[in-house]
Coordinates of C-alpha atoms in Angstrom, one line a residue:
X270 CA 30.2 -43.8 -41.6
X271 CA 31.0 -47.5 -42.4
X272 CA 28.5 -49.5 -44.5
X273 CA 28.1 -53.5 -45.3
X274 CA 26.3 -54.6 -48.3
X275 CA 23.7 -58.1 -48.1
X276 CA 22.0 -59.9 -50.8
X277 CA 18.9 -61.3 -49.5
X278 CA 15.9 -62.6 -49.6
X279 CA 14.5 -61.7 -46.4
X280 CA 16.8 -60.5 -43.6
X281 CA 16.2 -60.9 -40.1
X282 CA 19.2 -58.0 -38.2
X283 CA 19.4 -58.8 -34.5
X284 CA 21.8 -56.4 -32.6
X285 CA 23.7 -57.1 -29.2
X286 CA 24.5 -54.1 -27.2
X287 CA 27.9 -52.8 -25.1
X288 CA 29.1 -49.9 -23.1
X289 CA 30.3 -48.3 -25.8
X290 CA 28.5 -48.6 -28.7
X291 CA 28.5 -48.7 -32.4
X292 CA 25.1 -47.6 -33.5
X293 CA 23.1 -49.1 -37.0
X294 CA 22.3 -45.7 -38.2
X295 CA 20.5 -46.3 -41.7
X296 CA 20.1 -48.8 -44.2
X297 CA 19.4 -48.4 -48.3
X298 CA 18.2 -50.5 -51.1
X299 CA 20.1 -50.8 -53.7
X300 CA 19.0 -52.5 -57.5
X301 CA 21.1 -53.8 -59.7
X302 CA 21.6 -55.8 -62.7
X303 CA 22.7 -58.4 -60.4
X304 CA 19.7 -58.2 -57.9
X305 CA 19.4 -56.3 -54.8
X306 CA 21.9 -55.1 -51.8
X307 CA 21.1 -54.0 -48.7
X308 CA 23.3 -51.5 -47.4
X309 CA 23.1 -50.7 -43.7
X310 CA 25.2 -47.7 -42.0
X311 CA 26.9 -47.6 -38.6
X312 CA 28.6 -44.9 -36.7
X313 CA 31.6 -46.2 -35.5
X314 CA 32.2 -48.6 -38.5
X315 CA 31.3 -52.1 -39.6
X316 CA 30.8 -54.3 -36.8
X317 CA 31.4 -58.2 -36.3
X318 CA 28.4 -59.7 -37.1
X319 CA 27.6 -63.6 -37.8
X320 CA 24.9 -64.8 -40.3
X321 CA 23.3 -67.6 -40.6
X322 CA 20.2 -69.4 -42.8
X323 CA 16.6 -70.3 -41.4
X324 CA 14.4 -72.6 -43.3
X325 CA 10.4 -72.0 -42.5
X326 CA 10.5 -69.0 -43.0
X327 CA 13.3 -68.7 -45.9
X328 CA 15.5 -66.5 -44.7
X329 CA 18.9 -65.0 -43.5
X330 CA 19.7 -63.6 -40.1
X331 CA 22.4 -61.2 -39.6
X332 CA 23.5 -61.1 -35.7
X333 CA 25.6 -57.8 -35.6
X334 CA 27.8 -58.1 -32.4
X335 CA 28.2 -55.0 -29.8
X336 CA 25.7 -52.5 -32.0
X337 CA 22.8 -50.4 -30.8
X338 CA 19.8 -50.4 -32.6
X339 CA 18.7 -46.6 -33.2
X340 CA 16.5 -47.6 -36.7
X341 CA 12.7 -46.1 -35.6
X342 CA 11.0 -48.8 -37.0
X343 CA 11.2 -52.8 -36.7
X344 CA 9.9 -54.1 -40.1
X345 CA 10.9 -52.4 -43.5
X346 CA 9.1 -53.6 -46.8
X347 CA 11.1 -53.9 -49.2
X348 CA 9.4 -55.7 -52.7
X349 CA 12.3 -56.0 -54.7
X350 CA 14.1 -58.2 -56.8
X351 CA 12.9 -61.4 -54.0
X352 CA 13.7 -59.3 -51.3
X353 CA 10.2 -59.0 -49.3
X354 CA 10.9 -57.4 -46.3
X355 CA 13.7 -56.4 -43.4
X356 CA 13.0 -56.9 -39.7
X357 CA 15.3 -55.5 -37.1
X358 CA 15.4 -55.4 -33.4
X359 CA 17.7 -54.9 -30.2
X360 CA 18.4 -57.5 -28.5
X361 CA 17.6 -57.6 -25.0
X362 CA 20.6 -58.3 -23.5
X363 CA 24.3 -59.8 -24.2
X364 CA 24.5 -63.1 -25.8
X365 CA 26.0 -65.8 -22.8

């Protein structure tokens, strides 16, 4: 499995599906001296993705491109180091 690493404060994941798809399989908190990473798994590898800032809500949104969303829940808590929570969902259909 192929991981990616954020530091966040709260992270919005948005997945695009395909034919043949890469799957998010897990994600982990990790704490560090430096603050906190999330670390999120995928079957086939890490995916393109793009990320970008909202305002109202603070937060960061991380669009990963071409991956199915097989996490069984949609919003994780998290209550770390100014990380408050994760939300993840599949998105309906492919970006135009």
């Amino acid at each position: 499995m192929k991981k990616m690493i954020f530091s966040a404060f709260n992270i919005a994941l948005w997945v695009s599906s395909s034919p043949a798809q890469n799957m998010l399989t897990s994600y982990s908190v990790q704490e560090s001296d430096e603050g906190v990473s999330i670390v999120l798994e995928f079957s086939e590898g890490v995916p393109q993705y793009r990320d970008f800032t909202l305002a109202n809500p603070p937060r960061i949104v991380v669009d990963l491109i071409n991956v199915g969303y097989s996490l069984g829940g949609k919003l994780f808590v998290v209550g770390k180091g100014g990380v408050e929570r994760i939300r993840g969902a599949q998105y309906p259909r492919e970006p135009e």
